[in-house]
Coordinates of C-alpha atoms in Angstrom, one line a residue:
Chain A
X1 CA 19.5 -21.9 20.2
X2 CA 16.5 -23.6 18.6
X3 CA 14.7 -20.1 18.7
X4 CA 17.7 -18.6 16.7
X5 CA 17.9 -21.3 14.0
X6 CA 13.9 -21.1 13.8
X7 CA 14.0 -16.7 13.3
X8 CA 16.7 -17.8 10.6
X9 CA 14.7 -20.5 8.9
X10 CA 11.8 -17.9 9.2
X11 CA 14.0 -15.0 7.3
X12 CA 15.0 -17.4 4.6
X13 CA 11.9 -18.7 4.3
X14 CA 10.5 -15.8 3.9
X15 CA 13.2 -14.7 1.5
X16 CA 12.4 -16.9 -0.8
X17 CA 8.9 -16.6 -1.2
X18 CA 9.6 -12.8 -2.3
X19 CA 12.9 -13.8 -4.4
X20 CA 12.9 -10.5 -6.3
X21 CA 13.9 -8.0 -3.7
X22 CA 17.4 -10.4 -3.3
X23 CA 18.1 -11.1 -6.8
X24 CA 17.3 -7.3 -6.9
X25 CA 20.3 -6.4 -4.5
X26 CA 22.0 -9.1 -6.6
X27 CA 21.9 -7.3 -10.2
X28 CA 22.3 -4.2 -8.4
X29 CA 25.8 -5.7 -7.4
X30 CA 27.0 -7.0 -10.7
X31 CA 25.2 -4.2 -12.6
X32 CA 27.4 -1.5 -10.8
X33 CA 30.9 -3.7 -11.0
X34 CA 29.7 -3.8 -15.0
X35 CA 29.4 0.2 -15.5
X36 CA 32.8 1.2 -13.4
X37 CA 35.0 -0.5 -17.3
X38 CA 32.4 1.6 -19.4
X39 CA 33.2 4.7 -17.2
X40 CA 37.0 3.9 -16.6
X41 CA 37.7 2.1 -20.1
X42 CA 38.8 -1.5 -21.1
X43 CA 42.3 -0.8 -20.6
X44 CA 43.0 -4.5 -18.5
X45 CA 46.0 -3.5 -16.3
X46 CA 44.1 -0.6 -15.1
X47 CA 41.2 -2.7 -14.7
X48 CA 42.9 -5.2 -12.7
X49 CA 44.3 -2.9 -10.2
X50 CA 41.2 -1.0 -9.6
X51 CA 38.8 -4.5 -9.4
X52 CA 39.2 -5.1 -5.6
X53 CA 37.9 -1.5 -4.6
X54 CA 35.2 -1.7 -7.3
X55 CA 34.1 -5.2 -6.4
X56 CA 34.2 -3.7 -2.4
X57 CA 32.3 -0.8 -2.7
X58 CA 29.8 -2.1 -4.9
X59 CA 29.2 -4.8 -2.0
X60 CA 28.9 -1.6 0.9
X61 CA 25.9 -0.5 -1.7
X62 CA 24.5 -3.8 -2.4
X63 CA 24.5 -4.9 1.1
X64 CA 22.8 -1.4 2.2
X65 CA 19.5 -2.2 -0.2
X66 CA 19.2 -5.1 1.9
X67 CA 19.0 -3.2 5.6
X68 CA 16.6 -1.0 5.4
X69 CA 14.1 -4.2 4.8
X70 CA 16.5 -6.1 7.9
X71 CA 14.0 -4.9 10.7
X72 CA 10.7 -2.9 8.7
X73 CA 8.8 -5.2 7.9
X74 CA 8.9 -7.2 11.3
X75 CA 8.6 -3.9 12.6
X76 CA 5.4 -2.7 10.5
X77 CA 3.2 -6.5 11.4
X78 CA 3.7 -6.2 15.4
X79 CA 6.5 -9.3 14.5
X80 CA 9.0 -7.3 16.2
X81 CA 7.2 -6.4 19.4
X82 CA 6.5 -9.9 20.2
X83 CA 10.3 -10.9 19.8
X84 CA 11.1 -8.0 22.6
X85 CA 8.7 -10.0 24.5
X86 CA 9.4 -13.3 23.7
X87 CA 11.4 -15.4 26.6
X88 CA 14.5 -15.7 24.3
X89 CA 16.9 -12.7 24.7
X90 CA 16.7 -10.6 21.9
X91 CA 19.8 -10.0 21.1
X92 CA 20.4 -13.7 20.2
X93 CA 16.6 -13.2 17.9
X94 CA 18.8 -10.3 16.2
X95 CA 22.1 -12.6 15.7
X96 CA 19.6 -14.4 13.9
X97 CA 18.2 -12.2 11.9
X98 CA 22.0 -11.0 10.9
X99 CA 22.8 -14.3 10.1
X100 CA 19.6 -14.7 7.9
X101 CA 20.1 -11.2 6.3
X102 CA 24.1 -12.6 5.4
X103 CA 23.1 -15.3 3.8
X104 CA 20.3 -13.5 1.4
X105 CA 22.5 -10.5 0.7
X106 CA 26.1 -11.4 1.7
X107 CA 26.6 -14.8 0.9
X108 CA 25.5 -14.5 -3.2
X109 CA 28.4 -11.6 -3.0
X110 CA 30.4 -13.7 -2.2
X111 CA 29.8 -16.4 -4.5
X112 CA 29.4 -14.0 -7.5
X113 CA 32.7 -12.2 -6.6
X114 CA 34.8 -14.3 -8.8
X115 CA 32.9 -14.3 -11.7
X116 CA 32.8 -10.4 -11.6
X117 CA 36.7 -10.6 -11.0
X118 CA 37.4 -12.3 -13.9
X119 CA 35.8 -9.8 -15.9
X120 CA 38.2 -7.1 -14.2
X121 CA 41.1 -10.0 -15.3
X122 CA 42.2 -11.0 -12.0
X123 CA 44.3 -14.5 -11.7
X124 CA 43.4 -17.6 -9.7
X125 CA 45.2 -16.6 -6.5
X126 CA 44.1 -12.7 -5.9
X127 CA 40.1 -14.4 -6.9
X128 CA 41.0 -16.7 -4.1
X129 CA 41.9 -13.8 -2.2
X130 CA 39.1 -11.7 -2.9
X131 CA 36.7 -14.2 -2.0
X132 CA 38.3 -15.0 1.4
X133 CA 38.3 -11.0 1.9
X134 CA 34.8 -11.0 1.4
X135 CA 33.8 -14.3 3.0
X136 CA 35.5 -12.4 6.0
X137 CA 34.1 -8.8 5.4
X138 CA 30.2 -9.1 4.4
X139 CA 28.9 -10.8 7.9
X140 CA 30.8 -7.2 8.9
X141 CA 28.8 -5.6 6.9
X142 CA 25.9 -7.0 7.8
X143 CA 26.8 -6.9 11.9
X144 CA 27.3 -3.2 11.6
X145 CA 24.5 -2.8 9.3
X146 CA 22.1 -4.0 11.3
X147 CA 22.7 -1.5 14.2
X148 CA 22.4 1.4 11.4
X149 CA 18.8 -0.4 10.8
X150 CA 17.8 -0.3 14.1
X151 CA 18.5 3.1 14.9
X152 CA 16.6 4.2 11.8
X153 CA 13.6 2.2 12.2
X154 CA 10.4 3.7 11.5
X155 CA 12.9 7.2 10.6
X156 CA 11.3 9.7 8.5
X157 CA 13.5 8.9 5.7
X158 CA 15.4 6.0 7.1
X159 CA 16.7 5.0 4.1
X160 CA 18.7 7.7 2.5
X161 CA 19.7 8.3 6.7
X162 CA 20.9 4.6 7.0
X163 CA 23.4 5.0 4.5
X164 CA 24.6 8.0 5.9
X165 CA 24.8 6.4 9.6
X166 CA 26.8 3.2 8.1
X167 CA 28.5 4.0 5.3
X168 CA 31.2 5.7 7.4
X169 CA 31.3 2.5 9.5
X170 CA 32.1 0.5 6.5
X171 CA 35.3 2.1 5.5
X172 CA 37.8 0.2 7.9
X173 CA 36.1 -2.9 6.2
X174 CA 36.4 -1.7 2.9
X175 CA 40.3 -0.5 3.7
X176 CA 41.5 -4.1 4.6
X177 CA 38.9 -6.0 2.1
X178 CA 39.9 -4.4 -0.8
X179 CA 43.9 -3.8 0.7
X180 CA 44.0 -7.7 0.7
X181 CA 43.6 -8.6 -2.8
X182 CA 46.0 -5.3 -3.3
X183 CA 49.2 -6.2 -1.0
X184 CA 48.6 -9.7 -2.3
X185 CA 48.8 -8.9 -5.8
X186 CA 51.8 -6.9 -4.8
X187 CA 53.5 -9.8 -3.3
X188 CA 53.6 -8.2 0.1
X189 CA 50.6 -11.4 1.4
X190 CA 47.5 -10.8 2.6
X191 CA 47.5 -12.0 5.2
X192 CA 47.8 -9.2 7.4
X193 CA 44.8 -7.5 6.1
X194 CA 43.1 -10.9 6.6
X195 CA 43.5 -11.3 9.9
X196 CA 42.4 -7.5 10.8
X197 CA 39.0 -8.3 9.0
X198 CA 39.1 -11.5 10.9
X199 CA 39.7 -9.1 14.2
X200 CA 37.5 -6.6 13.3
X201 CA 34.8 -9.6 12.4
X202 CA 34.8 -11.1 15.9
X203 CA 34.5 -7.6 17.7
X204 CA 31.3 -6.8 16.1
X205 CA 30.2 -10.5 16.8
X206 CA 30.5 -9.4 19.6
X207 CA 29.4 -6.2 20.1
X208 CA 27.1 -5.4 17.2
X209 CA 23.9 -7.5 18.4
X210 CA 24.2 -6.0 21.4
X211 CA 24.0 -2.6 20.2
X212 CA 21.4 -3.5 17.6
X213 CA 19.4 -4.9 20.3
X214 CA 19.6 -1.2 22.5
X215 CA 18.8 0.6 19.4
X216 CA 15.8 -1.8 18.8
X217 CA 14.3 -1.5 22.3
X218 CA 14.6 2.3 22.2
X219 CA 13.0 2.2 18.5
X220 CA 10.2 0.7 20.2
X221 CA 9.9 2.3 23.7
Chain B
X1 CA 26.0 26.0 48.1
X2 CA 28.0 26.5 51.4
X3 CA 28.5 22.9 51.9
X4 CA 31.5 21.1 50.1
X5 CA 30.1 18.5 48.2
X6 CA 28.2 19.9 45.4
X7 CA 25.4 18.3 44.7
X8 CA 26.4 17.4 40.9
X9 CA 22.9 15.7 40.3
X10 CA 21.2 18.6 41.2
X11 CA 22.2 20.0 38.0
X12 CA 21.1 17.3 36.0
X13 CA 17.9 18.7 35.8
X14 CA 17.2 21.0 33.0
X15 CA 14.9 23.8 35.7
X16 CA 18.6 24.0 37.8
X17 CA 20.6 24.1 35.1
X18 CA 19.6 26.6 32.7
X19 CA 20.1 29.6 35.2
X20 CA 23.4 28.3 36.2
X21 CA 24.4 27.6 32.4
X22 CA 22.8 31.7 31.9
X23 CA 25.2 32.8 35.1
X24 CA 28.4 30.8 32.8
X25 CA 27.8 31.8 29.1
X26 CA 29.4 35.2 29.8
X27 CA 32.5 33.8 31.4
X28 CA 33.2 31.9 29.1
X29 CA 32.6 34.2 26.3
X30 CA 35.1 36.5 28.3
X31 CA 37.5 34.1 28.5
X32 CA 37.0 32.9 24.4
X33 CA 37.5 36.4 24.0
X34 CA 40.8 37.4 26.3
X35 CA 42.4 33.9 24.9
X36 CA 41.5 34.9 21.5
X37 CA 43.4 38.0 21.3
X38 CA 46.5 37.0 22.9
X39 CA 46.7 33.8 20.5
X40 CA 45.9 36.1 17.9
X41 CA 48.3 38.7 18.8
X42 CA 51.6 35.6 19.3
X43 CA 50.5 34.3 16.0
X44 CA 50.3 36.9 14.0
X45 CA 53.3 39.5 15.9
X46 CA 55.5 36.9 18.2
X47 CA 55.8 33.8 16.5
X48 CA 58.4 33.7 13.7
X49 CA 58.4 33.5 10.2
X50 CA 58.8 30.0 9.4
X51 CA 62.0 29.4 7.4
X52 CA 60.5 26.9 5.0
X53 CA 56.6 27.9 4.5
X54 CA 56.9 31.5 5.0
X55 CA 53.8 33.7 6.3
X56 CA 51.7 30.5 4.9
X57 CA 52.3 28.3 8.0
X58 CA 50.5 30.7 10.5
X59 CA 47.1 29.1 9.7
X60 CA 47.6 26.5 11.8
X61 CA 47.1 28.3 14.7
X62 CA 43.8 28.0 13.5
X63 CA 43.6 24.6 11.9
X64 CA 45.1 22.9 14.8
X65 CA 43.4 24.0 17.6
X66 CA 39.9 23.1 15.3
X67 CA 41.5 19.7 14.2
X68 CA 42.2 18.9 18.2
X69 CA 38.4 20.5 19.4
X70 CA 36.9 18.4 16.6
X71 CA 38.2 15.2 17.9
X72 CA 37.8 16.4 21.9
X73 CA 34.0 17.4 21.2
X74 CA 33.6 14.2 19.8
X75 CA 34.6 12.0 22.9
X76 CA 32.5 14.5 24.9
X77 CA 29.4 14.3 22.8
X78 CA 29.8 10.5 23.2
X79 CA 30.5 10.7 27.3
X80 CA 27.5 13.3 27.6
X81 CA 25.7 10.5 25.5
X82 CA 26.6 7.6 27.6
X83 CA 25.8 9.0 30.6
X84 CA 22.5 9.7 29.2
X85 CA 22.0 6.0 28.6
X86 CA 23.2 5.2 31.5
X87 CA 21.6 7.8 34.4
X88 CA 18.8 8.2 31.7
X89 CA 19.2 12.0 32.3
X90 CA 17.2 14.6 30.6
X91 CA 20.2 16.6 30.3
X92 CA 22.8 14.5 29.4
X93 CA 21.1 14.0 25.5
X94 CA 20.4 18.0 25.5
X95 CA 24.3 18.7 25.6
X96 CA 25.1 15.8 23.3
X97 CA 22.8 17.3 20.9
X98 CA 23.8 20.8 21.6
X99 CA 27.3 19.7 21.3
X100 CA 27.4 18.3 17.4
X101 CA 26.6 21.2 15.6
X102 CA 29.8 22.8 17.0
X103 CA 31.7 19.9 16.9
X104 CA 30.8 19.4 13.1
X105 CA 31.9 23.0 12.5
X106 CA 35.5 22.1 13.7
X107 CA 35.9 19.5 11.7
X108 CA 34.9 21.1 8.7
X109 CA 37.2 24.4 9.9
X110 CA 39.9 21.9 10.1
X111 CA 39.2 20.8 6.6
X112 CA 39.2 23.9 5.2
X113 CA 42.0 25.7 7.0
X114 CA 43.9 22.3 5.8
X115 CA 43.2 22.7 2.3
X116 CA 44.1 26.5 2.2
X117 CA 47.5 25.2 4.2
X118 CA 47.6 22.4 1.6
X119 CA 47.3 24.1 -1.6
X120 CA 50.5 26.6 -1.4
X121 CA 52.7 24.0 0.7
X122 CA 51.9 20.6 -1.0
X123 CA 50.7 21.7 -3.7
X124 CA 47.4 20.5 -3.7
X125 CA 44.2 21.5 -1.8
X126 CA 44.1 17.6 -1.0
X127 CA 46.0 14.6 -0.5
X128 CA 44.7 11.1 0.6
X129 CA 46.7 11.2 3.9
X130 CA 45.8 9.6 6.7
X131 CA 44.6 12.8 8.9
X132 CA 43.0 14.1 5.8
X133 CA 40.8 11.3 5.3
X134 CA 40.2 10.4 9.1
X135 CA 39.3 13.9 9.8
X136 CA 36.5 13.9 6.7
X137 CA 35.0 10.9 8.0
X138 CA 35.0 12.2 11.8
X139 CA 32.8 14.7 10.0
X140 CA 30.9 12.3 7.9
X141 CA 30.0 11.1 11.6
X142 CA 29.3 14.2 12.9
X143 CA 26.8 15.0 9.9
X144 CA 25.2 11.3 10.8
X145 CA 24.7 12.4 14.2
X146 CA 22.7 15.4 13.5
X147 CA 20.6 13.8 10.8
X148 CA 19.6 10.8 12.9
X149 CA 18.8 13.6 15.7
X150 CA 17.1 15.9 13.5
X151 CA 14.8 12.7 11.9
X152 CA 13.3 11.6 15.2
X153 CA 10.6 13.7 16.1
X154 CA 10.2 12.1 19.5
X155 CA 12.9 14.4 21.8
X156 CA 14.1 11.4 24.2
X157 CA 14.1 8.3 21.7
X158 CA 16.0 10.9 19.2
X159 CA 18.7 11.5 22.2
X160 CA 18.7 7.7 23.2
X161 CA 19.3 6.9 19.2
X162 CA 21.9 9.6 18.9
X163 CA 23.6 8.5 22.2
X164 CA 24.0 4.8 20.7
X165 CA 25.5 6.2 17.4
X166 CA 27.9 8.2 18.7
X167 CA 29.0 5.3 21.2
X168 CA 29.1 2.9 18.0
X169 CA 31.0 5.9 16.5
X170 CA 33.3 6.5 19.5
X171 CA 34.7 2.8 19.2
X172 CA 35.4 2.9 16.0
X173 CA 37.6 6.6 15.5
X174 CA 40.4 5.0 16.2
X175 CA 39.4 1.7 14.5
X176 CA 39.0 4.2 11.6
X177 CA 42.2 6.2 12.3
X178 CA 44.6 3.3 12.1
X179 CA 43.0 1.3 9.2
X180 CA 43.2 4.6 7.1
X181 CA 46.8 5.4 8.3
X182 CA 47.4 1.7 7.3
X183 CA 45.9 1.6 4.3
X184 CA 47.8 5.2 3.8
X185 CA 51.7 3.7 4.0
X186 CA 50.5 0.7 2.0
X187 CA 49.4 3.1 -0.7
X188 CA 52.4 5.6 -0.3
X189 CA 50.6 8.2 -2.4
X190 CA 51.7 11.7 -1.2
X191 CA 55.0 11.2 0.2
X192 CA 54.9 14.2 2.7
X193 CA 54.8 13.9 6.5
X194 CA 53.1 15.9 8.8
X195 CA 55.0 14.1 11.9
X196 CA 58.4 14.8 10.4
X197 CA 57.9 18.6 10.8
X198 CA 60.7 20.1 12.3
X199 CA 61.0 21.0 15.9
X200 CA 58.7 23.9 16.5
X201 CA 59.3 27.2 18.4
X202 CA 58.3 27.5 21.8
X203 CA 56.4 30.8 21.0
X204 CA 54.9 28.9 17.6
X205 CA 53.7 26.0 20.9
X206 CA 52.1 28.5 23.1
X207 CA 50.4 30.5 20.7
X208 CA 48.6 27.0 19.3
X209 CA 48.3 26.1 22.6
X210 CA 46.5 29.5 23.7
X211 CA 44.4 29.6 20.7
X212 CA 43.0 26.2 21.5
X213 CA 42.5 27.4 25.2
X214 CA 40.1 30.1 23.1
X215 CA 38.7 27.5 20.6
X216 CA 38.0 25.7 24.2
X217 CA 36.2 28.4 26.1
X218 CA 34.2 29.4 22.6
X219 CA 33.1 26.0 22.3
X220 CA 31.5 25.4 26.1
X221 CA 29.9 29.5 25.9
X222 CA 28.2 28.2 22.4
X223 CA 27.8 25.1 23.8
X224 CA 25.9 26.2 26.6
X225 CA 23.9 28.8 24.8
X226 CA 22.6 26.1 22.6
X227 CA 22.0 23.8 25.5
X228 CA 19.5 26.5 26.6
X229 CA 17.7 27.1 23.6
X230 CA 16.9 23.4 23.4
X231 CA 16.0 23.7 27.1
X232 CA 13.6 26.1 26.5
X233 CA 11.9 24.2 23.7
X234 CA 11.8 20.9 25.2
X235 CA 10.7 22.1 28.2
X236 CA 8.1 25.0 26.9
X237 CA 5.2 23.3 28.4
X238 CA 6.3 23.6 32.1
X239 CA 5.3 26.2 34.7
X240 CA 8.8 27.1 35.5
X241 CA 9.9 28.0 31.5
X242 CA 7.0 30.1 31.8
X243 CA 7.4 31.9 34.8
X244 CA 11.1 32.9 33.2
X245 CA 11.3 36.7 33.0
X246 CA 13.2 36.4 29.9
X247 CA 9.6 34.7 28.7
X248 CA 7.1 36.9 30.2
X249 CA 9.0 40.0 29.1
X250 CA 8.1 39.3 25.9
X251 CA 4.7 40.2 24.6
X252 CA 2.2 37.9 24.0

């Protein structure tokens, strides 16, 4: 346990000292929400009931800039070699390194999300929504992410491929993220939808680092 | 091979296998073949016109059996795939990687033949309904498959890569299936039902039922024929490849 709190503090450290790359993801986030009312038009009721799937998909994209850098640059130093060696299992190194990559790429999402609703003129309660939804949804995205970044490391290409792997993944995430805020503005509750991302949250708690940590191993072999 | 028990791992090998896959190929093209023209021949002269789409409806004697092999091929890429992790076989990542190429053509058949169904009986080439979409992304996964396969240069780690995809994929078809058939009735944009078809004719049945049979036996003769082309290039530098007479027959 004090390995995987040290590999996060690492990440975040680490994250900080190069701030641009996640404020990068960041204004990639809020600058794609911006252009989908310039493309669609201002009309507000419109707006409102397309704001959860814009907010979602724009946080699939934002989250993806962030992979491809998950496992690289650990990979590129020799980092990464020494963790397969290391006493501590790796797969509980890797949790940590999901949870590290959450916080720099998922977490801000999540926090921003509001602010970007209100521009798309959502109330108090579907924000409230949203936010759970995503609160929920971007560890998810990051869990299955990471496997994507694994099996792509040191890929001719891995980037543009990573997207392709994962983005495919991501759609019963985006389904119940953005069907939330949807069946809740429609009075039908959320919380249905919330309790599938919930579901689908602790399966790849489960299962993700595990395949992440196969993918890695074979990455390296 | 007089005694009972085969042994199955003595096939596992790619030297044993690729004359025994050569001795099956034609077989099965035989029987692609023989199914073929009898599905054919019910779908086309036995099987009645439908009383509410017409002539149009006998395309799904070719969209169904491709709809059904897509989502078959794709459990047996992903059991050839496992079994490769899990025996570490040579040949187990060889067939997975044989097998996408014709599993991704299904799937896209199945798209298409659906949107040529689609356009004249709903109107529309396409319609956000459940099958529709889980189908495209069952081919989005295909297509991720054979890129991840195609970008590794190294032959084992590109099979052991691929092999975890299409486990991670296998889990979540269905995941994928029910969240979009979900998010589908939530939506209630195209209000027609595939499931509320009426009750088919038996010779409507067996006609599908044979043409997937053919779809079947085309799929393990292409299959296999693929399976030995990637034999041959994996395995080019060994003494037995070369020995081959198809190989030394050819000049130099």
């Amino acid at each position: 346990m004090h390995s995987v709190i040290a590999i996060i503090r690492r990440d975040l450290l680490l994250a900080m000292r190069r701030k641009s790359e996640v404020l990068t993801a960041l204004f990639f986030f809020i600058i794609v929400v911006s252009l989908f009312p310039l493309g669609i038009g201002p009309e507000s009721a419109l707006l409102r009931k397309i704001a959860p799937g814009v907010i979602w998909v724009s946080a699939l994209l934002a989250t993806m800039l962030g992979l491809a850098r998950l496992f690289a640059p650990d990979h590129a130093d020799g980092t990464l070699e020494q963790m397969v060696l290391s006493p501590t299992p790796l797969g509980l190194l890797v949790a940590g390194k999901i949870v590290a990559h959450w916080i720099t790429t998922g977490l801000p999402l999540v926090l921003l999300a509001p602010v970007l609703g209100i521009q798309f003129d959502l109330d108090r309660g579907a924000l409230g929504i949203l936010v759970l939804a995503l609160l929920l949804g971007t560890p998810l995205l990051s869990l299955i992410g990471a496997i994507g970044a694994a099996l792509t490391l040191g890929v001719r290409g891995g980037g543009v491929l990573l997207s392709l792997l994962v983005l495919p993944l991501y759609v019963p995430a985006l389904i119940f993220g953005a069907g939330a805020v949807e069946s809740h503005v429609s009075g039908l509750g959320a919380g249905g939808h919330l309790s599938l991302l919930a579901a689908l949250l602790a399966l790849a708690v489960f299962f993700a680092p595990w395949a992440t940590t196969a993918a890695l191993r074979i990455a390296l072999e | 091979m007089n005694n009972k028990l085969v042994n199955w791992f003595k096939f596992g090998s790619p030297q044993s296998f690729y004359p025994l896959a050569g001795k099956m190929i034609p077989w099965f093209w035989a029987l692609a073949v023989v199914f073929g023209i009898i599905g054919l021949w019910i779908s086309f002269f036995v099987a009645p016109t439908d009383f509410q789409q017409g002539e149009g409806y006998r395309i799904i004697f070719i969209h169904v059996p491709a709809a059904w092999m897509s989502m078959f091929l794709y459990i047996v890429m992903a059991t050839w795939a496992g079994l490769g992790l899990a025996l570490n076989t040579r040949l187990s990542g060889m067939m997975a990687q044989a097998i996408a190429p014709t599993g991704a053509l299904m799937a896209f058949l199945s798209l298409w033949t659906g949107a040529i169904w689609g356009k004249p009986m709903w109107g529309a080439w396409w319609v956000w309904d459940a099958r529709l979409t889980s189908a495209l992304i069952l081919f989005f996964l295909y297509i991720g498959f054979i890129a991840l396969q195609a970008a590794i240069d190294d032959a084992r780690r590109a099979d052991k890569a691929g092999a975890i995809l299409a486990l991670v994929g296998v889990v979540n078809v269905p995941i994928i299936y029910f969240s979009v058939k979900w998010w589908n009735t939530l939506h209630q944009g195209a209000s027609v039902s595939l499931t509320k078809a009426p009750a088919m004719a038996a010779t409507m049945l067996w006609g599908m039922l044979i043409m997937a049979l053919a779809f079947w036996m085309y799929s393990i003769a292409v299959t296999l024929m693929r399976v030995r082309a990637i034999i041959l290039e994996r395995e080019a530098h060994t003494e037995w490849v070369k020995n081959l007479s198809e190989i030394q027959g050819e000049p130099k």
